[in-house]
Amino acid sequence: MQTSKKAAIGFIFITLLIDVMGWGLIIPVMADLIAQLKGIKVNEASPYGAYLLSAFAITQFIFSPIIGNLSDKYGRRPTLLFALLGFGIDYIILAVAPAYGWLFIGRIIAGITGASFTTATAYIADVSPDESTRAKNFGMIGAAFGLGFVLGPALGALLSTWGIRAPFYGAAVLCLLNCIYGYFILPESLSKENRRPFDWKRANPFGSLKYLVQHPEIGGLALSFFLIYFAAQSVQGNWNFFTSYRFGWSEKMIGISLTVVGVLVGAVQAGLTRIVIPKIGNEKSIYLGLSLYTVGLVLFAFANQGWMMFAFLVPYCLGGLCGPSLQSVISGHVAPNEQGALQGSLTSLMSLTTVVGPLIMNNIFAYFTSSKAPFLFPGMHFLLGAICMLLAVIIANRVLSREKKEQPGLHGVS
């Protein structure tokens, strides 16, 4: 039984790793593939990339609670295997897509089956016998994300040298092999007596957002949280289009740059946050992180040589100091038995930024690189991101300063 549990935990780790790697694999070639299928320049293809991101985000936002509820009724094993099969089919469709519309079909399938993360975390909770084991097992989620963000773009860059479609086939093979592996070794973690009927009320994707409306005391900080992730879409949703247009980067160079991002983000999240935040406290970490994010985005906007993007990644990625601190401060505003509801609400906010962020950021980039623009400025979307980060600083400062006056000592050095 113990061996079976270890094999299952290993499978969950690989599943999460492939989930993260899959998108990293295809980012380096997605911009050129869209431009090729549409017969347009890469900057003009940017809005079409945003539509794909939004289609995936919308379907995942709607179907994640539905898939989660289905796993409570039918078990984790069939849900996970279904998700992996869906991802494999998605990547095959992307690999053979003869027209842009086919990319939509693939991304929608991936959005529907993309609840593997939710179900995987539920599986971990099922098989962890106590709190310390659960914390240890949940720790591998962060490890899988960090490793996936490094390996995915690196492998994508390597495979792209064999052709623009090669990374899609690579991602499909990884997903389908993992699905076959899971079919033979993955036991069910949810016993039949612990299953419950499907409940449409619990499957409502907008239900978690109501929590924020019901708790106005965290409204300002939640708005800062939203602005941070919205601003980040100027980088996440448009990095490949911008660097390809502005500096003529190849798929390989884009993949290498994203690997560097993965290494820097991993270093900040796994190392620097553990040193800096305890020393200066949550509040100062929020201000420092948001300031570095703002500086990084402004520098991206005015970069005129490719090497600058690598240099400017340093202050931008250091901005990641603010995330854990802000989330910690927000969590301190609610009772322990409401943490699940709060985290669900914050996750929903993040999902919404993925829906609207690329649509706005990528279209701004396309407009300011077109003949319709009053002046040519490819980095305009980065400036908008910087403004949003600056607003997030101001809002967080006003909220936390007011709270310190009302409750002296709050958010101090911990």
CSV table of C-alpha atoms in Angstrom, one decimal:
chain,number,residue,atom,x,y,z
A,1,MET,CA,0.0,0.0,0.0
A,2,GLN,CA,2.8,2.3,0.9
A,3,THR,CA,4.6,1.6,-2.4
A,4,SER,CA,1.3,2.3,-4.2
A,5,LYS,CA,1.0,5.7,-2.5
A,6,LYS,CA,4.6,6.6,-3.4
A,7,ALA,CA,4.0,5.7,-7.0
A,8,ALA,CA,0.8,7.7,-7.0
A,9,ILE,CA,2.5,10.8,-5.5
A,10,GLY,CA,5.2,10.4,-8.2
A,11,PHE,CA,2.6,10.3,-10.9
A,12,ILE,CA,0.9,13.4,-9.5
A,13,PHE,CA,4.3,15.2,-9.5
A,14,ILE,CA,4.9,14.2,-13.2
A,15,THR,CA,1.3,15.2,-14.1
A,16,LEU,CA,1.8,18.7,-12.6
A,17,LEU,CA,5.2,19.0,-14.2
A,18,ILE,CA,3.9,18.1,-17.7
A,19,ASP,CA,1.0,20.5,-17.2
A,20,VAL,CA,3.4,23.4,-16.7
A,21,MET,CA,5.9,22.1,-19.2
A,22,GLY,CA,3.3,21.7,-22.0
A,23,TRP,CA,2.5,25.4,-22.3
A,24,GLY,CA,6.2,26.3,-21.9
A,25,LEU,CA,7.0,23.9,-24.8
A,26,ILE,CA,4.7,25.7,-27.3
A,27,ILE,CA,5.1,29.3,-26.3
A,28,PRO,CA,8.4,29.8,-28.4
A,29,VAL,CA,6.6,28.7,-31.6
A,30,MET,CA,3.1,29.9,-31.1
A,31,ALA,CA,3.6,33.4,-32.4
A,32,ASP,CA,5.1,32.2,-35.7
A,33,LEU,CA,2.5,29.5,-36.1
A,34,ILE,CA,-0.4,32.0,-35.8
A,35,ALA,CA,1.3,34.4,-38.2
A,36,GLN,CA,1.9,31.6,-40.6
A,37,LEU,CA,-1.7,30.3,-40.5
A,38,LYS,CA,-3.2,33.8,-40.8
A,39,GLY,CA,-0.7,34.9,-43.4
A,40,ILE,CA,0.2,38.1,-41.5
A,41,LYS,CA,3.1,39.7,-39.7
A,42,VAL,CA,4.0,38.6,-36.2
A,43,ASN,CA,2.9,41.9,-34.5
A,44,GLU,CA,-0.5,41.6,-36.3
A,45,ALA,CA,-0.8,38.1,-35.0
A,46,SER,CA,-0.6,39.2,-31.4
A,47,PRO,CA,-4.3,39.8,-30.9
A,48,TYR,CA,-5.0,36.3,-32.3
A,49,GLY,CA,-2.7,34.9,-29.7
A,50,ALA,CA,-4.7,36.8,-27.1
A,51,TYR,CA,-7.9,35.3,-28.3
A,52,LEU,CA,-6.5,31.8,-27.8
A,53,LEU,CA,-5.3,32.6,-24.3
A,54,SER,CA,-8.7,34.0,-23.4
A,55,ALA,CA,-10.6,31.1,-24.9
A,56,PHE,CA,-8.5,28.7,-22.8
A,57,ALA,CA,-8.9,30.9,-19.7
A,58,ILE,CA,-12.7,31.3,-20.1
A,59,THR,CA,-13.3,27.6,-20.5
A,60,GLN,CA,-11.0,26.7,-17.6
A,61,PHE,CA,-12.7,29.3,-15.4
A,62,ILE,CA,-16.1,27.8,-16.2
A,63,PHE,CA,-15.2,24.1,-16.2
A,64,SER,CA,-12.6,23.9,-13.3
A,65,PRO,CA,-15.3,23.8,-10.6
A,66,ILE,CA,-17.4,21.5,-12.7
A,67,ILE,CA,-14.5,19.0,-13.2
A,68,GLY,CA,-13.7,19.4,-9.5
A,69,ASN,CA,-17.2,18.5,-8.5
A,70,LEU,CA,-17.2,15.5,-11.0
A,71,SER,CA,-14.0,14.2,-9.3
A,72,ASP,CA,-15.9,14.4,-5.9
A,73,LYS,CA,-18.6,12.2,-7.4
A,74,TYR,CA,-16.8,9.8,-9.7
A,75,GLY,CA,-13.3,9.8,-8.2
A,76,ARG,CA,-9.9,11.4,-8.8
A,77,ARG,CA,-8.4,8.7,-11.1
A,78,PRO,CA,-10.9,8.9,-14.0
A,79,THR,CA,-10.9,12.7,-13.8
A,80,LEU,CA,-7.1,12.9,-14.0
A,81,LEU,CA,-6.8,10.4,-16.8
A,82,PHE,CA,-9.5,12.2,-18.7
A,83,ALA,CA,-7.6,15.5,-18.3
A,84,LEU,CA,-4.4,14.1,-19.5
A,85,LEU,CA,-6.1,12.5,-22.5
A,86,GLY,CA,-7.7,15.8,-23.3
A,87,PHE,CA,-4.4,17.7,-23.2
A,88,GLY,CA,-2.8,15.1,-25.4
A,89,ILE,CA,-5.7,15.5,-28.0
A,90,ASP,CA,-5.3,19.3,-27.7
A,91,TYR,CA,-1.6,19.2,-28.6
A,92,ILE,CA,-2.2,16.8,-31.5
A,93,ILE,CA,-4.9,19.2,-32.9
A,94,LEU,CA,-2.4,22.2,-32.5
A,95,ALA,CA,0.3,20.1,-34.2
A,96,VAL,CA,-1.8,19.3,-37.3
A,97,ALA,CA,-4.0,22.4,-37.4
A,98,PRO,CA,-4.4,23.5,-41.1
A,99,ALA,CA,-6.1,26.8,-40.1
A,100,TYR,CA,-6.2,29.2,-37.2
A,101,GLY,CA,-9.8,28.0,-36.2
A,102,TRP,CA,-8.4,24.6,-35.3
A,103,LEU,CA,-6.1,26.2,-32.7
A,104,PHE,CA,-9.3,27.5,-31.0
A,105,ILE,CA,-10.8,24.0,-30.9
A,106,GLY,CA,-7.6,22.7,-29.3
A,107,ARG,CA,-7.4,25.4,-26.7
A,108,ILE,CA,-11.1,25.0,-25.7
A,109,ILE,CA,-10.5,21.2,-25.3
A,110,ALA,CA,-7.5,22.0,-23.1
A,111,GLY,CA,-9.5,24.5,-21.1
A,112,ILE,CA,-12.3,22.0,-20.4
A,113,THR,CA,-9.8,19.2,-19.4
A,114,GLY,CA,-7.4,21.7,-17.7
A,115,ALA,CA,-8.6,21.0,-14.2
A,116,SER,CA,-5.9,18.5,-13.7
A,117,PHE,CA,-4.2,20.9,-11.2
A,118,THR,CA,-7.4,21.1,-9.0
A,119,THR,CA,-7.9,17.4,-9.1
A,120,ALA,CA,-4.2,16.7,-8.5
A,121,THR,CA,-4.2,18.8,-5.3
A,122,ALA,CA,-7.4,17.0,-4.1
A,123,TYR,CA,-5.6,13.7,-4.7
A,124,ILE,CA,-2.7,14.9,-2.6
A,125,ALA,CA,-5.1,15.8,0.2
A,126,ASP,CA,-6.8,12.4,-0.1
A,127,VAL,CA,-3.6,10.3,0.3
A,128,SER,CA,-1.8,12.5,3.0
A,129,PRO,CA,-2.6,11.0,6.4
A,130,ASP,CA,-1.6,14.0,8.5
A,131,GLU,CA,-0.9,17.7,8.4
A,132,SER,CA,2.9,17.4,8.2
A,133,THR,CA,2.7,14.9,5.4
A,134,ARG,CA,0.2,17.0,3.6
A,135,ALA,CA,2.4,20.1,3.8
A,136,LYS,CA,5.4,18.1,2.5
A,137,ASN,CA,3.4,16.6,-0.4
A,138,PHE,CA,1.9,20.0,-1.3
A,139,GLY,CA,5.5,21.4,-1.4
A,140,MET,CA,6.1,19.4,-4.5
A,141,ILE,CA,3.5,21.5,-6.3
A,142,GLY,CA,5.9,24.5,-6.1
A,143,ALA,CA,8.8,22.3,-7.1
A,144,ALA,CA,6.8,21.0,-10.2
A,145,PHE,CA,5.9,24.5,-11.2
A,146,GLY,CA,9.5,25.8,-10.9
A,147,LEU,CA,11.0,22.8,-12.7
A,148,GLY,CA,8.3,23.0,-15.4
A,149,PHE,CA,8.9,26.6,-16.2
A,150,VAL,CA,12.6,25.9,-16.7
A,151,LEU,CA,12.3,22.6,-18.6
A,152,GLY,CA,9.3,23.5,-20.8
A,153,PRO,CA,10.8,26.5,-22.7
A,154,ALA,CA,14.2,24.8,-22.8
A,155,LEU,CA,12.8,21.7,-24.5
A,156,GLY,CA,10.6,23.9,-26.7
A,157,ALA,CA,13.6,25.8,-27.9
A,158,LEU,CA,15.4,22.5,-28.6
A,159,LEU,CA,12.5,20.9,-30.5
A,160,SER,CA,11.8,24.1,-32.5
A,161,THR,CA,15.0,23.5,-34.4
A,162,TRP,CA,13.3,20.5,-35.9
A,163,GLY,CA,10.3,22.5,-37.1
A,164,ILE,CA,7.6,24.8,-36.0
A,165,ARG,CA,5.2,21.9,-35.2
A,166,ALA,CA,7.7,19.7,-33.3
A,167,PRO,CA,7.1,21.1,-29.8
A,168,PHE,CA,3.3,20.3,-30.1
A,169,TYR,CA,4.1,16.7,-31.0
A,170,GLY,CA,6.5,16.6,-28.0
A,171,ALA,CA,3.9,17.9,-25.6
A,172,ALA,CA,1.3,15.4,-27.0
A,173,VAL,CA,3.7,12.5,-26.5
A,174,LEU,CA,4.4,13.5,-22.9
A,175,CYS,CA,0.7,13.8,-22.0
A,176,LEU,CA,-0.3,10.6,-23.6
A,177,LEU,CA,2.6,8.6,-22.2
A,178,ASN,CA,1.7,9.9,-18.7
A,179,CYS,CA,-1.9,9.0,-19.3
A,180,ILE,CA,-1.0,5.4,-20.2
A,181,TYR,CA,1.4,5.3,-17.2
A,182,GLY,CA,-1.3,6.5,-14.9
A,183,TYR,CA,-3.8,4.0,-16.2
A,184,PHE,CA,-1.6,1.2,-15.0
A,185,ILE,CA,-0.2,2.5,-11.7
A,186,LEU,CA,-2.6,5.2,-10.4
A,187,PRO,CA,-5.0,3.9,-7.7
A,188,GLU,CA,-8.2,5.7,-6.8
A,189,SER,CA,-7.7,7.9,-3.7
A,190,LEU,CA,-11.4,8.8,-3.0
A,191,SER,CA,-13.3,6.0,-1.3
A,192,LYS,CA,-16.9,5.5,-2.4
A,193,GLU,CA,-18.2,6.3,1.1
A,194,ASN,CA,-16.6,9.8,0.9
A,195,ARG,CA,-18.0,10.7,-2.5
A,196,ARG,CA,-20.9,13.1,-2.9
A,197,PRO,CA,-23.6,13.9,-5.5
A,198,PHE,CA,-22.8,16.5,-8.1
A,199,ASP,CA,-24.0,19.9,-7.0
A,200,TRP,CA,-24.5,22.7,-9.6
A,201,LYS,CA,-24.4,25.3,-6.8
A,202,ARG,CA,-20.8,24.3,-5.9
A,203,ALA,CA,-19.9,24.1,-9.5
A,204,ASN,CA,-20.7,27.8,-10.1
A,205,PRO,CA,-17.5,29.5,-11.2
A,206,PHE,CA,-18.7,33.0,-10.1
A,207,GLY,CA,-19.7,31.8,-6.6
A,208,SER,CA,-16.2,32.3,-5.2
A,209,LEU,CA,-16.1,35.9,-6.4
A,210,LYS,CA,-19.1,36.7,-4.1
A,211,TYR,CA,-16.8,36.1,-1.1
A,212,LEU,CA,-14.9,39.3,-2.0
A,213,VAL,CA,-18.1,41.3,-2.2
A,214,GLN,CA,-19.2,40.0,1.2
A,215,HIS,CA,-15.9,41.0,2.8
A,216,PRO,CA,-15.2,44.7,2.0
A,217,GLU,CA,-12.3,44.8,4.5
A,218,ILE,CA,-10.1,43.0,1.9
A,219,GLY,CA,-11.6,44.8,-1.1
A,220,GLY,CA,-8.7,47.3,-1.5
A,221,LEU,CA,-6.0,44.6,-1.2
A,222,ALA,CA,-7.9,42.3,-3.6
A,223,LEU,CA,-7.9,45.2,-6.1
A,224,SER,CA,-4.1,45.5,-5.8
A,225,PHE,CA,-3.9,41.7,-6.3
A,226,PHE,CA,-6.0,42.0,-9.4
A,227,LEU,CA,-4.0,44.9,-10.8
A,228,ILE,CA,-0.7,43.0,-10.3
A,229,TYR,CA,-1.8,39.9,-12.2
A,230,PHE,CA,-3.5,42.1,-14.9
A,231,ALA,CA,-0.2,44.0,-15.4
A,232,ALA,CA,1.8,40.8,-15.6
A,233,GLN,CA,-0.2,39.8,-18.7
A,234,SER,CA,1.7,42.5,-20.6
A,235,VAL,CA,4.7,40.1,-20.2
A,236,GLN,CA,3.1,36.7,-20.0
A,237,GLY,CA,0.6,37.1,-22.9
A,238,ASN,CA,2.9,39.0,-25.3
A,239,TRP,CA,6.5,38.2,-24.6
A,240,ASN,CA,6.9,36.0,-27.7
A,241,PHE,CA,5.2,38.4,-30.1
A,242,PHE,CA,7.1,41.5,-28.8
A,243,THR,CA,10.5,39.9,-28.8
A,244,SER,CA,10.0,38.4,-32.2
A,245,TYR,CA,8.8,41.7,-33.7
A,246,ARG,CA,11.2,44.1,-31.9
A,247,PHE,CA,14.4,42.1,-32.0
A,248,GLY,CA,13.8,39.4,-34.5
A,249,TRP,CA,14.3,36.6,-32.0
A,250,SER,CA,14.0,33.1,-33.2
A,251,GLU,CA,11.9,30.4,-31.5
A,252,LYS,CA,15.1,29.1,-29.9
A,253,MET,CA,16.0,32.5,-28.5
A,254,ILE,CA,12.4,33.0,-27.1
A,255,GLY,CA,12.7,29.5,-25.5
A,256,ILE,CA,16.1,30.4,-23.9
A,257,SER,CA,14.7,33.7,-22.5
A,258,LEU,CA,11.7,31.9,-20.9
A,259,THR,CA,14.1,29.4,-19.4
A,260,VAL,CA,16.0,32.3,-17.8
A,261,VAL,CA,12.6,33.6,-16.5
A,262,GLY,CA,12.0,30.2,-15.0
A,263,VAL,CA,15.3,30.1,-13.2
A,264,LEU,CA,15.0,33.7,-11.9
A,265,VAL,CA,11.4,33.2,-10.7
A,266,GLY,CA,12.4,29.9,-9.0
A,267,ALA,CA,15.4,31.6,-7.3
A,268,VAL,CA,13.1,34.4,-6.0
A,269,GLN,CA,10.3,32.2,-4.9
A,270,ALA,CA,12.3,29.3,-3.4
A,271,GLY,CA,15.2,31.3,-2.0
A,272,LEU,CA,15.0,35.1,-1.8
A,273,THR,CA,11.5,35.3,-0.3
A,274,ARG,CA,12.6,33.2,2.6
A,275,ILE,CA,15.4,35.6,3.4
A,276,VAL,CA,14.0,39.1,2.6
A,277,ILE,CA,10.4,38.8,3.9
A,278,PRO,CA,11.3,37.8,7.4
A,279,LYS,CA,13.9,40.6,7.6
A,280,ILE,CA,11.9,43.5,6.3
A,281,GLY,CA,8.3,42.3,6.9
A,282,ASN,CA,5.3,41.9,4.7
A,283,GLU,CA,4.5,45.5,4.1
A,284,LYS,CA,7.9,46.6,3.0
A,285,SER,CA,8.2,43.5,0.8
A,286,ILE,CA,5.0,44.5,-0.9
A,287,TYR,CA,6.3,48.0,-1.7
A,288,LEU,CA,9.7,46.8,-2.7
A,289,GLY,CA,8.3,44.0,-5.0
A,290,LEU,CA,5.8,46.3,-6.7
A,291,SER,CA,8.4,49.0,-7.2
A,292,LEU,CA,10.7,46.5,-8.9
A,293,TYR,CA,7.9,45.2,-11.0
A,294,THR,CA,7.2,48.8,-12.1
A,295,VAL,CA,10.8,49.5,-12.9
A,296,GLY,CA,11.2,46.3,-14.9
A,297,LEU,CA,8.1,47.0,-17.0
A,298,VAL,CA,9.3,50.6,-17.8
A,299,LEU,CA,12.7,49.2,-18.8
A,300,PHE,CA,11.1,46.6,-21.1
A,301,ALA,CA,9.1,49.3,-22.8
A,302,PHE,CA,12.1,51.3,-23.8
A,303,ALA,CA,14.5,48.4,-24.5
A,304,ASN,CA,16.0,48.8,-28.0
A,305,GLN,CA,18.4,45.8,-28.0
A,306,GLY,CA,17.7,42.2,-27.3
A,307,TRP,CA,20.4,41.8,-24.6
A,308,MET,CA,18.6,44.4,-22.6
A,309,MET,CA,15.5,42.2,-22.1
A,310,PHE,CA,17.7,39.6,-20.3
A,311,ALA,CA,19.2,42.3,-18.1
A,312,PHE,CA,15.8,43.9,-17.3
A,313,LEU,CA,14.4,40.5,-16.4
A,314,VAL,CA,16.4,40.8,-13.1
A,315,PRO,CA,14.5,43.7,-11.5
A,316,TYR,CA,11.2,42.4,-13.0
A,317,CYS,CA,11.5,38.9,-11.6
A,318,LEU,CA,12.7,40.3,-8.2
A,319,GLY,CA,9.3,42.0,-8.1
A,320,GLY,CA,8.0,38.5,-7.2
A,321,LEU,CA,8.8,39.4,-3.6
A,322,CYS,CA,5.4,41.1,-3.3
A,323,GLY,CA,3.2,38.1,-4.2
A,324,PRO,CA,3.7,35.9,-1.1
A,325,SER,CA,3.6,39.0,1.2
A,326,LEU,CA,0.4,40.5,-0.2
A,327,GLN,CA,-1.3,37.1,-0.1
A,328,SER,CA,-0.1,36.7,3.5
A,329,VAL,CA,-1.5,40.1,4.5
A,330,ILE,CA,-4.8,39.4,2.8
A,331,SER,CA,-5.1,36.0,4.5
A,332,GLY,CA,-4.6,37.7,7.8
A,333,HIS,CA,-7.9,39.5,7.4
A,334,VAL,CA,-10.1,36.4,7.5
A,335,ALA,CA,-10.7,33.6,9.9
A,336,PRO,CA,-8.8,30.2,9.6
A,337,ASN,CA,-12.0,28.4,8.6
A,338,GLU,CA,-12.5,30.8,5.7
A,339,GLN,CA,-9.1,30.5,4.1
A,340,GLY,CA,-10.3,28.0,1.5
A,341,ALA,CA,-13.0,30.4,0.3
A,342,LEU,CA,-10.6,33.3,0.3
A,343,GLN,CA,-8.0,31.4,-1.8
A,344,GLY,CA,-10.7,30.3,-4.2
A,345,SER,CA,-11.7,33.9,-4.7
A,346,LEU,CA,-8.1,35.0,-5.3
A,347,THR,CA,-7.7,32.2,-7.8
A,348,SER,CA,-10.9,33.4,-9.6
A,349,LEU,CA,-9.5,36.9,-9.8
A,350,MET,CA,-6.3,35.5,-11.3
A,351,SER,CA,-8.3,33.6,-13.9
A,352,LEU,CA,-10.2,36.8,-14.8
A,353,THR,CA,-6.9,38.6,-15.5
A,354,THR,CA,-6.0,35.8,-17.9
A,355,VAL,CA,-9.2,36.3,-19.7
A,356,VAL,CA,-9.1,40.1,-20.1
A,357,GLY,CA,-5.4,40.9,-19.8
A,358,PRO,CA,-4.1,39.4,-23.0
A,359,LEU,CA,-7.0,40.9,-25.0
A,360,ILE,CA,-6.1,44.4,-23.8
A,361,MET,CA,-2.3,44.1,-23.7
A,362,ASN,CA,-1.9,42.3,-27.1
A,363,ASN,CA,-4.3,44.6,-28.9
A,364,ILE,CA,-2.4,47.7,-27.6
A,365,PHE,CA,0.9,46.2,-28.8
A,366,ALA,CA,-0.7,45.4,-32.2
A,367,TYR,CA,-2.1,49.0,-32.5
A,368,PHE,CA,1.1,50.8,-31.6
A,369,THR,CA,3.0,48.8,-34.1
A,370,SER,CA,0.5,49.5,-36.9
A,371,SER,CA,0.1,52.3,-39.4
A,372,LYS,CA,-3.0,53.5,-37.5
A,373,ALA,CA,-1.1,54.5,-34.4
A,374,PRO,CA,-0.2,58.2,-33.9
A,375,PHE,CA,3.4,57.1,-33.3
A,376,LEU,CA,5.3,53.8,-33.3
A,377,PHE,CA,5.9,52.4,-29.8
A,378,PRO,CA,6.0,48.6,-29.5
A,379,GLY,CA,6.5,48.8,-25.7
A,380,MET,CA,3.2,50.7,-25.0
A,381,HIS,CA,1.6,47.7,-23.3
A,382,PHE,CA,4.5,47.4,-20.9
A,383,LEU,CA,3.9,51.0,-19.9
A,384,LEU,CA,0.2,50.2,-19.2
A,385,GLY,CA,1.4,47.3,-17.1
A,386,ALA,CA,3.8,49.7,-15.2
A,387,ILE,CA,0.9,52.1,-14.5
A,388,CYS,CA,-1.2,49.2,-13.1
A,389,MET,CA,1.7,48.2,-10.8
A,390,LEU,CA,2.1,51.8,-9.6
A,391,LEU,CA,-1.7,51.9,-8.9
A,392,ALA,CA,-1.4,48.7,-7.0
A,393,VAL,CA,1.4,50.2,-4.8
A,394,ILE,CA,-0.7,53.3,-4.1
A,395,ILE,CA,-3.8,51.3,-3.2
A,396,ALA,CA,-1.9,48.9,-1.0
A,397,ASN,CA,-0.2,51.8,0.8
A,398,ARG,CA,-3.4,53.6,1.5
A,399,VAL,CA,-5.1,50.5,2.9
A,400,LEU,CA,-2.2,49.4,5.0
A,401,SER,CA,-1.4,52.9,6.3
A,402,ARG,CA,-5.0,53.3,7.3
A,403,GLU,CA,-5.0,49.9,9.1
A,404,LYS,CA,-1.8,50.8,11.0
A,405,LYS,CA,-3.4,53.9,12.3
A,406,GLU,CA,-6.5,51.9,13.4
A,407,GLN,CA,-4.4,48.9,14.7
A,408,PRO,CA,-0.8,50.0,15.6
A,409,GLY,CA,1.7,47.2,15.0
A,410,LEU,CA,-0.2,45.5,12.2
A,411,HIS,CA,1.9,44.3,9.2
A,412,GLY,CA,5.1,45.0,10.9
A,413,VAL,CA,8.3,43.1,10.7
A,414,SER,CA,7.6,39.4,11.4
